[in-house]
mmCIF file of C-alpha atoms in Angstrom:
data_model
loop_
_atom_site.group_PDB
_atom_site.id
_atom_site.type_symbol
_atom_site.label_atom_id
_atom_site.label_comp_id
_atom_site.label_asym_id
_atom_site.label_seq_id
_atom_site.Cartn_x
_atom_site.Cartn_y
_atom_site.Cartn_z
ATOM 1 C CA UNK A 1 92.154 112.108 68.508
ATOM 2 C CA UNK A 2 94.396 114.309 67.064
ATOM 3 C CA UNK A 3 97.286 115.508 69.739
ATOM 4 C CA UNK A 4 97.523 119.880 69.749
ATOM 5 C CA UNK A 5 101.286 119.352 70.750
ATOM 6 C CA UNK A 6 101.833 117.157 67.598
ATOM 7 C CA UNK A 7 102.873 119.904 64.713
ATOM 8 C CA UNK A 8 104.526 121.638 67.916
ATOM 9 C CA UNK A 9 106.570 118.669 68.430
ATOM 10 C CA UNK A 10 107.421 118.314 64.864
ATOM 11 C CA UNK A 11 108.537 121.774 64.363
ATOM 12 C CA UNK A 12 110.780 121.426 67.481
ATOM 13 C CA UNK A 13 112.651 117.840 66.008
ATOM 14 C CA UNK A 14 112.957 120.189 62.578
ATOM 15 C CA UNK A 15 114.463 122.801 64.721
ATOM 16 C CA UNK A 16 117.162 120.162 66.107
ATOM 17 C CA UNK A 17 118.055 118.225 63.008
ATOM 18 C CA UNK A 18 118.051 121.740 61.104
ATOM 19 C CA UNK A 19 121.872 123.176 61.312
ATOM 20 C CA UNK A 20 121.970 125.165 64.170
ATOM 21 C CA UNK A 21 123.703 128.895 63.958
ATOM 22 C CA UNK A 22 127.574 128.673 63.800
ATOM 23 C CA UNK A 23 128.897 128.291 67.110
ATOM 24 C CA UNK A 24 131.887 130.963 68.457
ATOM 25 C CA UNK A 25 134.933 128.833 67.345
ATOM 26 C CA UNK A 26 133.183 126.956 64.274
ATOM 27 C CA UNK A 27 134.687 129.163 62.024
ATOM 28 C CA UNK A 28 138.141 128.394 63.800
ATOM 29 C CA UNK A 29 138.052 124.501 62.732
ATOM 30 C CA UNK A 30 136.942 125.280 59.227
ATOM 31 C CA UNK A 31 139.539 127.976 58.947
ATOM 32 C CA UNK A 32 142.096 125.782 60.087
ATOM 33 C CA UNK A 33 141.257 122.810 57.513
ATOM 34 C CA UNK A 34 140.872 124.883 54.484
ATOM 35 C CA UNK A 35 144.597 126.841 55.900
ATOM 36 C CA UNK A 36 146.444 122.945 55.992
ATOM 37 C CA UNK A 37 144.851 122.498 51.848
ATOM 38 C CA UNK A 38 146.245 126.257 50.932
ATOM 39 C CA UNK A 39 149.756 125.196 52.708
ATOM 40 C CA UNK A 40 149.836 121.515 51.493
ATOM 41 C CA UNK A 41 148.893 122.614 47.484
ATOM 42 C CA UNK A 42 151.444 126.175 47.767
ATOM 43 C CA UNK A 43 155.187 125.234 46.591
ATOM 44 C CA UNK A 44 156.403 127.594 49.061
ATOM 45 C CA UNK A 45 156.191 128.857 52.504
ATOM 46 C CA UNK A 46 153.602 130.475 54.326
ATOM 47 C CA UNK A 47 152.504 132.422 57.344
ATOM 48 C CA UNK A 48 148.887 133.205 58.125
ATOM 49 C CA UNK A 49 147.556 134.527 61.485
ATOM 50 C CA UNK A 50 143.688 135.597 61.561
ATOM 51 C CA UNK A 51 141.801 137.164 64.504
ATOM 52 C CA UNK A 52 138.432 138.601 65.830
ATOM 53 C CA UNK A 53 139.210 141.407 67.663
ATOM 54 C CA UNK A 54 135.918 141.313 69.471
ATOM 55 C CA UNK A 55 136.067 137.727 70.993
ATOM 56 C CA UNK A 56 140.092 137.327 70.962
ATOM 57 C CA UNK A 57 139.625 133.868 69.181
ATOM 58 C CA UNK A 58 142.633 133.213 66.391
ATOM 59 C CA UNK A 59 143.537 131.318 63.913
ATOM 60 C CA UNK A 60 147.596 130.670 63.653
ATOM 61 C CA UNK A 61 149.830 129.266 61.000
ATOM 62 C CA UNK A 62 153.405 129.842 61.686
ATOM 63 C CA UNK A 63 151.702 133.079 62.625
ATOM 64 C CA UNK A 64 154.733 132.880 65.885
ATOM 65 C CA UNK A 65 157.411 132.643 63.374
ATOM 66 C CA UNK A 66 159.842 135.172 62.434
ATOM 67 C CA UNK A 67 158.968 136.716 58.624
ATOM 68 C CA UNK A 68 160.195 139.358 56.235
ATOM 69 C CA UNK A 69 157.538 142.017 56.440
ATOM 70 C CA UNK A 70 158.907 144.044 53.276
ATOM 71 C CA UNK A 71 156.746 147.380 53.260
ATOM 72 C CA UNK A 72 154.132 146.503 55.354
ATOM 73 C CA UNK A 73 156.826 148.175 57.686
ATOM 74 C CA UNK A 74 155.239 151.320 56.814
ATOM 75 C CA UNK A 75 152.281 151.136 58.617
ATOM 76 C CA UNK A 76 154.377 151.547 62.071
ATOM 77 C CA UNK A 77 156.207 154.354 60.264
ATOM 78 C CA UNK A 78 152.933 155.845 59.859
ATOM 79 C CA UNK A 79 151.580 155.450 63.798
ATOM 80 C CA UNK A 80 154.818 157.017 64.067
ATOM 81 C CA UNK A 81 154.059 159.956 62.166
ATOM 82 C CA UNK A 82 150.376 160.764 63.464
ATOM 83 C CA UNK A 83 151.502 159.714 66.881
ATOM 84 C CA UNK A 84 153.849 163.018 66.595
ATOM 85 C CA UNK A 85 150.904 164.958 65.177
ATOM 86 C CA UNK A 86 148.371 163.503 68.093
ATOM 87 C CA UNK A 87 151.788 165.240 70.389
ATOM 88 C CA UNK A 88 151.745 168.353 68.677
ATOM 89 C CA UNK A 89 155.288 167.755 67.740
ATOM 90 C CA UNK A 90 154.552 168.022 63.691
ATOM 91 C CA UNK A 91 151.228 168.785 61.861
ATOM 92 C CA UNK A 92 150.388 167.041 58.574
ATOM 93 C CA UNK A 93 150.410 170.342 56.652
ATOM 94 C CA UNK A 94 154.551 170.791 57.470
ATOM 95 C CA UNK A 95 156.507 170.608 54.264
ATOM 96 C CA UNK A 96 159.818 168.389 54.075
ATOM 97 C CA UNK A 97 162.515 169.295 51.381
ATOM 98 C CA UNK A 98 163.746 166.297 49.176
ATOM 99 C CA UNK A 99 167.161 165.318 49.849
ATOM 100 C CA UNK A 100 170.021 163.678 47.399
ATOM 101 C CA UNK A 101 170.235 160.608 50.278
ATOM 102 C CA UNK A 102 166.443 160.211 49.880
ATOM 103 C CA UNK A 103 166.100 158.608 46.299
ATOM 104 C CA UNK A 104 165.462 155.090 46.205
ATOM 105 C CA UNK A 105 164.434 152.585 43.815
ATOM 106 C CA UNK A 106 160.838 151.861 43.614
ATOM 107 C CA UNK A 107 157.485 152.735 42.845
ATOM 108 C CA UNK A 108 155.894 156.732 43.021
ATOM 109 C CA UNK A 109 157.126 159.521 41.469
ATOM 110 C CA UNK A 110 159.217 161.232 44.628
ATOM 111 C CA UNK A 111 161.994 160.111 42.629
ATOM 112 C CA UNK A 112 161.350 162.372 39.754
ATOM 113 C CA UNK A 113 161.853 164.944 41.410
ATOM 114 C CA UNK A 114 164.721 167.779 41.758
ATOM 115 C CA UNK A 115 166.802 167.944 45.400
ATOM 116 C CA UNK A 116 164.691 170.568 47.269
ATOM 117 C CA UNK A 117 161.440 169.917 45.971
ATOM 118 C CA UNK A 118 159.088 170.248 48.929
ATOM 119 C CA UNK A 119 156.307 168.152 49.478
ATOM 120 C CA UNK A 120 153.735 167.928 52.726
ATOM 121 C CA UNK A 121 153.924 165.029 54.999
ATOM 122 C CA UNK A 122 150.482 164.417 54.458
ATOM 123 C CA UNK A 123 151.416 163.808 50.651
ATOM 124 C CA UNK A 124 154.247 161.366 52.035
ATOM 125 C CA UNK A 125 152.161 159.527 53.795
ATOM 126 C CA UNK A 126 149.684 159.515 51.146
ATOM 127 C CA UNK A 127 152.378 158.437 48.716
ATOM 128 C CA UNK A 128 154.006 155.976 51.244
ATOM 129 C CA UNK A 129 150.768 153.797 52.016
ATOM 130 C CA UNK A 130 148.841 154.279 48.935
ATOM 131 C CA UNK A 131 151.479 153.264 46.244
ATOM 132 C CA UNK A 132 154.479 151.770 48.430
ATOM 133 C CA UNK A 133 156.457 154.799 47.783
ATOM 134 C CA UNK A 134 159.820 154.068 48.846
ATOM 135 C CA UNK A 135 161.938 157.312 48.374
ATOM 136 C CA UNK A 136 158.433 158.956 50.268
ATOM 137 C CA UNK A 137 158.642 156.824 53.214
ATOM 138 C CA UNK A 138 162.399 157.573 53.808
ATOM 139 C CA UNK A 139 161.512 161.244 54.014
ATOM 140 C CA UNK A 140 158.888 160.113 56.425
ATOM 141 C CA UNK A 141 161.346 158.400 58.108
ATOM 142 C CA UNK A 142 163.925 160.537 57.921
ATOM 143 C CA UNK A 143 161.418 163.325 59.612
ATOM 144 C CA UNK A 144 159.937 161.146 62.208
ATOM 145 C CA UNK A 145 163.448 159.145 63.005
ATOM 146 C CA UNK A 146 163.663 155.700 62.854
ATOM 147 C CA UNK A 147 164.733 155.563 65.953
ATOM 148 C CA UNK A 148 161.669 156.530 67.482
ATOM 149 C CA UNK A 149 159.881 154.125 65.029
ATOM 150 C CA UNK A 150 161.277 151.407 66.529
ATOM 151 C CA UNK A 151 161.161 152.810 70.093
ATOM 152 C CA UNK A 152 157.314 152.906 69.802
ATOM 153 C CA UNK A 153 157.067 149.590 68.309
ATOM 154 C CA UNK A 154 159.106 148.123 70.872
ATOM 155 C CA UNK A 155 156.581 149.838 73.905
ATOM 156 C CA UNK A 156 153.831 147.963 72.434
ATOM 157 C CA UNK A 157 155.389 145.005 74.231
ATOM 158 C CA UNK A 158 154.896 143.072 70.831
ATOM 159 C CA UNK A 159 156.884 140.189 69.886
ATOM 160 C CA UNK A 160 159.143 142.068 66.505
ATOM 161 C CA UNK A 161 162.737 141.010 65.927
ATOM 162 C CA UNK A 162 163.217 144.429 64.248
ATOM 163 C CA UNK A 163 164.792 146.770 63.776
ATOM 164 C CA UNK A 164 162.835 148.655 60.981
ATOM 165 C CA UNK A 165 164.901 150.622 58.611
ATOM 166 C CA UNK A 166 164.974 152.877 56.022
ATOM 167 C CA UNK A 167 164.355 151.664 52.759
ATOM 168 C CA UNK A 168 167.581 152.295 51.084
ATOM 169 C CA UNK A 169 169.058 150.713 54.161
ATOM 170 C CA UNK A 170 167.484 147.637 52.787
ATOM 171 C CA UNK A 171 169.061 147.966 49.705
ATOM 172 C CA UNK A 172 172.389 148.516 51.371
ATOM 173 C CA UNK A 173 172.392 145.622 53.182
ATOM 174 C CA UNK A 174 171.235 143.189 50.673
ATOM 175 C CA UNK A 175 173.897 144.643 48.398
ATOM 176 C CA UNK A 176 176.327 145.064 51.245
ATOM 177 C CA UNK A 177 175.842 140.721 51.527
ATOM 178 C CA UNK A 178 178.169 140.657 49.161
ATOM 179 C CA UNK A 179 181.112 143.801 49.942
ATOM 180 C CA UNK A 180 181.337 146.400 52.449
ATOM 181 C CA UNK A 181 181.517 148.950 49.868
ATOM 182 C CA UNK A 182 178.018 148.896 49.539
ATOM 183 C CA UNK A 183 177.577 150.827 52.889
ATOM 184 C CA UNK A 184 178.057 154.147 50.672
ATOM 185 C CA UNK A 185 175.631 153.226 47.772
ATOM 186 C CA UNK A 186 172.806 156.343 47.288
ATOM 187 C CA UNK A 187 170.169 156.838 44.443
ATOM 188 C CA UNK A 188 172.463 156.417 41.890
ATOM 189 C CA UNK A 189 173.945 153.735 42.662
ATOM 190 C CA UNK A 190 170.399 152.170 42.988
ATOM 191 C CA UNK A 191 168.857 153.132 39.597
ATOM 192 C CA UNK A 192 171.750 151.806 38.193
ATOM 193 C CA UNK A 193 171.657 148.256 39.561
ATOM 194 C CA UNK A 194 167.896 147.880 39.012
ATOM 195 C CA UNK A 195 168.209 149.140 35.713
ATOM 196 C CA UNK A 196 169.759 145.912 34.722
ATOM 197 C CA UNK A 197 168.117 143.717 32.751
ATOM 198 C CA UNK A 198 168.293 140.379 35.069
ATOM 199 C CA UNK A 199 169.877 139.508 38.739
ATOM 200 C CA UNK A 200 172.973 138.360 37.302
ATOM 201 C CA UNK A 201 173.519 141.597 35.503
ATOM 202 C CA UNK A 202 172.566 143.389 38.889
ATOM 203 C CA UNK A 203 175.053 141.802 40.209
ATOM 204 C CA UNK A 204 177.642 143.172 37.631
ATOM 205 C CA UNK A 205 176.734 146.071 37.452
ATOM 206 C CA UNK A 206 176.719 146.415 41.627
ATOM 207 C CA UNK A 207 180.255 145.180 40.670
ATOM 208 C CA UNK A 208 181.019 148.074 38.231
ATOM 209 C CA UNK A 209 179.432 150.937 40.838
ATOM 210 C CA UNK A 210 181.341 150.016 43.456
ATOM 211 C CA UNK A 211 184.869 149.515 41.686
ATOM 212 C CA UNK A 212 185.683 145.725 42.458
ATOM 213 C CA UNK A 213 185.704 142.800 40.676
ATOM 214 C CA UNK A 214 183.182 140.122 41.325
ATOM 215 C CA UNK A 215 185.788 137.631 42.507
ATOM 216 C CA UNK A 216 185.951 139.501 45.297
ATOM 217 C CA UNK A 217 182.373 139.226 46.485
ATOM 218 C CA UNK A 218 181.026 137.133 49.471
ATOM 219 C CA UNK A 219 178.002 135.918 47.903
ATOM 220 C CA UNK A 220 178.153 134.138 44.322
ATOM 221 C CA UNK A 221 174.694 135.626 43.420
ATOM 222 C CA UNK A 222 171.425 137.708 44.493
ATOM 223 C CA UNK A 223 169.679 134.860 45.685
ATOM 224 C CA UNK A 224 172.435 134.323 47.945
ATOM 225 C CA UNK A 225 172.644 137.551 49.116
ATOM 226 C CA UNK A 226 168.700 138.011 49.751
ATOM 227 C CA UNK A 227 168.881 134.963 51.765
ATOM 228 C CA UNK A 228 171.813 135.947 54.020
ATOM 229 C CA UNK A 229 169.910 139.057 54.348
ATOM 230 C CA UNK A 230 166.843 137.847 54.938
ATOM 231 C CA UNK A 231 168.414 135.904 58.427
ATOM 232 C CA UNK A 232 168.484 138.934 59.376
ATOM 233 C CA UNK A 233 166.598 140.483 62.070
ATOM 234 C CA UNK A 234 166.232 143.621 59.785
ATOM 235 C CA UNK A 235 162.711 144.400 58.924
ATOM 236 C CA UNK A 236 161.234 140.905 59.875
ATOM 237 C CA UNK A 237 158.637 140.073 62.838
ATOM 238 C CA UNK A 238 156.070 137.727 63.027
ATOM 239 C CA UNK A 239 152.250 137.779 62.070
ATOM 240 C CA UNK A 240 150.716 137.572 65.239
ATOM 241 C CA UNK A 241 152.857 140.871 66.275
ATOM 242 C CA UNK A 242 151.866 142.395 62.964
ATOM 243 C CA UNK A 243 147.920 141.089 63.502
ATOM 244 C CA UNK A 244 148.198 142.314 67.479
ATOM 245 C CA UNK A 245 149.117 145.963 66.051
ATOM 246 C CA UNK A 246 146.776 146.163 63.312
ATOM 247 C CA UNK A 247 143.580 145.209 66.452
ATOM 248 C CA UNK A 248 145.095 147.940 68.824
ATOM 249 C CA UNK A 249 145.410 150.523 65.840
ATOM 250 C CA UNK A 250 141.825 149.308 65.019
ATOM 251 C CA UNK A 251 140.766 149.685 68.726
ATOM 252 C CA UNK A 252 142.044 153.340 68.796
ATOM 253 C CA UNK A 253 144.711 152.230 71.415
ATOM 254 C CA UNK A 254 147.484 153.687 69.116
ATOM 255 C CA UNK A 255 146.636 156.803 68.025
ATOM 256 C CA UNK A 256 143.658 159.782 68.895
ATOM 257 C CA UNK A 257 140.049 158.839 67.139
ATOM 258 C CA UNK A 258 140.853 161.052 64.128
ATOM 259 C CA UNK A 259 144.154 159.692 63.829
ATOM 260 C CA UNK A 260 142.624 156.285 63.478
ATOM 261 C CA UNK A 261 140.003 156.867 61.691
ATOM 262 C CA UNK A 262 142.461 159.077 59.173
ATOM 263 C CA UNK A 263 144.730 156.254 58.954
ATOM 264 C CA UNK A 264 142.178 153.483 58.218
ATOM 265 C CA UNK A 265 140.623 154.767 55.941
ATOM 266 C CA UNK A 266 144.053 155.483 53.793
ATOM 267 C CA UNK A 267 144.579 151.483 54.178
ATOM 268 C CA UNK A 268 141.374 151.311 52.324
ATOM 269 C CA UNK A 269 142.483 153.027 49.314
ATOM 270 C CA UNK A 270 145.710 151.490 48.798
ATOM 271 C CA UNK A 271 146.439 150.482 44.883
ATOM 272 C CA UNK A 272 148.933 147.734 45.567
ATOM 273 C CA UNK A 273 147.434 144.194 46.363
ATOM 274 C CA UNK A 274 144.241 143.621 43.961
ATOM 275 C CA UNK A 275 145.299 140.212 43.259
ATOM 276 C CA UNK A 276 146.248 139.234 46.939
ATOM 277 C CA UNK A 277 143.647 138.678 49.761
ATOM 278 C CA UNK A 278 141.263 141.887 48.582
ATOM 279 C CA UNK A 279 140.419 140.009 45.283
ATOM 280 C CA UNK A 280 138.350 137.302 47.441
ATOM 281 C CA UNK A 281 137.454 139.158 50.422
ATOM 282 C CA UNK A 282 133.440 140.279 50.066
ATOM 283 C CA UNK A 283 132.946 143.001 48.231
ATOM 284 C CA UNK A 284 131.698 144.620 50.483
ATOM 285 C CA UNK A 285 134.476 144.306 52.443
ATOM 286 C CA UNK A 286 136.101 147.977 54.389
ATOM 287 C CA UNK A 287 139.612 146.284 54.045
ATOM 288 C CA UNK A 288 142.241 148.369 56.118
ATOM 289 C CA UNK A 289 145.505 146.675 54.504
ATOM 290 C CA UNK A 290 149.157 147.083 53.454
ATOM 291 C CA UNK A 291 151.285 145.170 50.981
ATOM 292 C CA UNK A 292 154.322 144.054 50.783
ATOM 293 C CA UNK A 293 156.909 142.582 48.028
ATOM 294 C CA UNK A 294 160.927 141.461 47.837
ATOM 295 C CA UNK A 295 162.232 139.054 46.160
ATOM 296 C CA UNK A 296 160.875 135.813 47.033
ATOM 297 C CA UNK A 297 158.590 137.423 49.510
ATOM 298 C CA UNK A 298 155.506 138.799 49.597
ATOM 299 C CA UNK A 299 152.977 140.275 52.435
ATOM 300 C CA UNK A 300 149.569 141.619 53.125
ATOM 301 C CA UNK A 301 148.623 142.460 56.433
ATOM 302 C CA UNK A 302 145.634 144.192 57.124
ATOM 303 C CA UNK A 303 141.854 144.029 58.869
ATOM 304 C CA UNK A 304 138.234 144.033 57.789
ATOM 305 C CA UNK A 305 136.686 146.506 59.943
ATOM 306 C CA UNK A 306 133.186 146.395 60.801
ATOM 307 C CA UNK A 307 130.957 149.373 59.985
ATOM 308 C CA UNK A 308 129.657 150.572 63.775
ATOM 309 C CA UNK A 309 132.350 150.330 65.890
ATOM 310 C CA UNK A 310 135.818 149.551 66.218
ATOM 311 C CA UNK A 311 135.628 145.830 65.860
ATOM 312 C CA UNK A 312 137.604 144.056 63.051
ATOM 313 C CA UNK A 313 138.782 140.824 61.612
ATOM 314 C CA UNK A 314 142.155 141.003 61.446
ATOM 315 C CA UNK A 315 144.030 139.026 58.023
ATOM 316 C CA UNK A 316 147.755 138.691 57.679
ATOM 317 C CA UNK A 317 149.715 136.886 55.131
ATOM 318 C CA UNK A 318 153.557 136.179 53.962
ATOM 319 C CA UNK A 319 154.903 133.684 51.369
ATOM 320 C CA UNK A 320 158.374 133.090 51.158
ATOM 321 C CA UNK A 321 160.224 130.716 48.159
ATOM 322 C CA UNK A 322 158.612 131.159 45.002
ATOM 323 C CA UNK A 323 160.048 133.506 42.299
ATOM 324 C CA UNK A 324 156.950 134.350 40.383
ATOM 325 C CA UNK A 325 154.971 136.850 42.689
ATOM 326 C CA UNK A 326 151.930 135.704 40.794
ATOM 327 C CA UNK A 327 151.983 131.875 42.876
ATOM 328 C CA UNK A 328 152.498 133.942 45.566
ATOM 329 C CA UNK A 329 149.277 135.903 45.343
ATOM 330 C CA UNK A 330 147.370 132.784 44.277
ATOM 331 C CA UNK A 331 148.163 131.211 47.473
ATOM 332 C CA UNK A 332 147.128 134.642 48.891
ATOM 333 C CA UNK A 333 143.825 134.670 47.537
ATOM 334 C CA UNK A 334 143.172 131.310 48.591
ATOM 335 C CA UNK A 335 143.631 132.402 51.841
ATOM 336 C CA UNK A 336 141.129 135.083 51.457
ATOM 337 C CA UNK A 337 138.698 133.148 49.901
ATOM 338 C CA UNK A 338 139.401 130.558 53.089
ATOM 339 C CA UNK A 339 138.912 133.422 55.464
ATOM 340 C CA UNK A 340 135.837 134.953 53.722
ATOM 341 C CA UNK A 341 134.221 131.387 53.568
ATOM 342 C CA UNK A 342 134.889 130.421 57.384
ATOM 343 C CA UNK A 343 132.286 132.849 58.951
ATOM 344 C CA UNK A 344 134.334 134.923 60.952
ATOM 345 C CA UNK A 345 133.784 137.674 58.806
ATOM 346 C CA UNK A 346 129.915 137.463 59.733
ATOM 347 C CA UNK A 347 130.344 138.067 62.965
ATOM 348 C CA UNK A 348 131.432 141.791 62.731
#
């Protein structure tokens, strides 16, 4: 006689041996062993912290460390800048004259501009997140103070070494590694230096545009002087600060809805970055992101946000040794490819 519960029965011992849906912190332990191949097989260092907002669950690798966060130090500047506008203190349509102490080497167009030239800070902004404008974002900053910058970031109770500063700031401490005099260098003084044709001819040429011979310098070369700079607190925090900010921006803690929302989706149209951790994210992905790059570092911090509420994963990244930027963003897509293939990114 033929048992009724038999195909029952079978379909239930399929059901067991079948793999069953990926439990909550599944996608932790694969994450984790696919992280320790990207770290072992990279010749440099790196930093990776990775978090669903909605559960809290992480993933950390030297994510409590202390980094150099190169531009991705704009996104606070720009919760700065909307947080005024949420205040009424400044609206996005106010226009902001271009100063001689604002040029800066870098990317954008800002620079080609005459002193005076007015421009809206919505157009900074724009300029600052979408192509790493550096001569925009110190007119943002410049607007905004950097003082309050900091002040903010420092009231989200999150772990930064900081200080943020302005971008030419950057360049005169690096330069000022090797002599004081480099406290007074400007746009000029800038172009010149990167205009050279290789770091030891920077070097001279810092040399020539500040008057002084090079046996009189602290540091024997720009290596030397990016590394004494970079044991700095200037600039640097670590990735599970960075990740914390990006969830609470994400979870509209930061800013009004429309500021959010504004800001997000400017992340998403950023043209910096196609070869780092975009470039093996889904497709599909709505990646909120900004990139950063110095010499012998490189960043990209950003989240994947879900499409019906404010729930994201959060993805941040920093490599620190290698000279070519492109083993840099290998090791960056790797870790993209690692995240994407995990799961998490199936639970938003």
């Amino acid at each position: 006689m033929t048992n009724p519960l038999q195909p029952l029965v079978g379909v239930l011992t399929l059901a067991l041996l079948a793999p069953l849906p990926a439990l909550a912190l599944d996608w932790v332990d694969r994450l984790e062993s696919r992280l320790e191949v990207v770290d072992t097989e990279f010749s440099g260092d790196l930093s990776v912290y990775v978090a669903h907002t909605g559960s809290g669950e992480s993933v950390s690798l030297r994510g409590h460390e202390h980094w150099y966060l190169a531009s991705t130090i704009k996104v606070p500047v720009a919760i700065e800048l909307l947080a005024q506008v949420d205040a009424g203190e400044r609206s996005l349509d106010d226009q902001v004259a271009l100063e001689g102490r604002d040029y800066v080497d870098g990317a954008g167009q800002t620079n080609w501009h005459d002193v005076g030239t007015e421009f809206t800070l919505e157009h900074l902004l724009q300029e600052m997140l979408v192509v790493s404008d550096n001569a925009a974002s110190d007119m943002v900053i410049r607007t905004v103070g950097i003082d309050n910058v900091n002040t903010r970031m420092e009231a989200l109770g999150l772990d930064f070494v900081g200080p943020i500063t302005s971008l030419a700031d950057v360049r005169r401490r690096v330069y000022g590694e090797f002599h004081d005099g480099a406290a007074s260098l400007d746009g000029p003084g800038f172009f010149s230096i990167r205009q050279a044709n290789n770091p030891d001819g920077r070097v001279d040429v810092l040399a020539e545009v500040l008057g002084v011979s090079r046996s009189e310098f602290s540091q024997p070369d720009l290596d030397s002087a990016f590394d004494a700079y970079y044991q700095t607190p200037y600039n640097s925090g670590t990735l599970s600060a960075m990740g914390q900010m990006m969830a609470r921006l994400v979870e509209g803690e930061l800013l009004s809805a429309d500021s959010t929302d504004y800001l997000l989706d400017l992340l998403q149209t950023i043209e910096t970055g196609d070869n780092r951790l975009r470039a093996t994210l889904p497709d599909d992905a709505r990646f909120a992101h900004k990139t950063g790059t110095q010499h012998r570092r490189a960043c990209d911090i950003g989240a994947v946000l879900a499409e019906n509420d404010r729930s994201a994963v959060v993805v941040a990244v920093c490599t620190r040794g290698p000279r070519s930027t492109a083993e840099a963003e290998r090791a960056m897509r790797a870790v993209g490819e690692a995240v994407t293939e995990s799961g998490v990114l199936d639970r938003l």
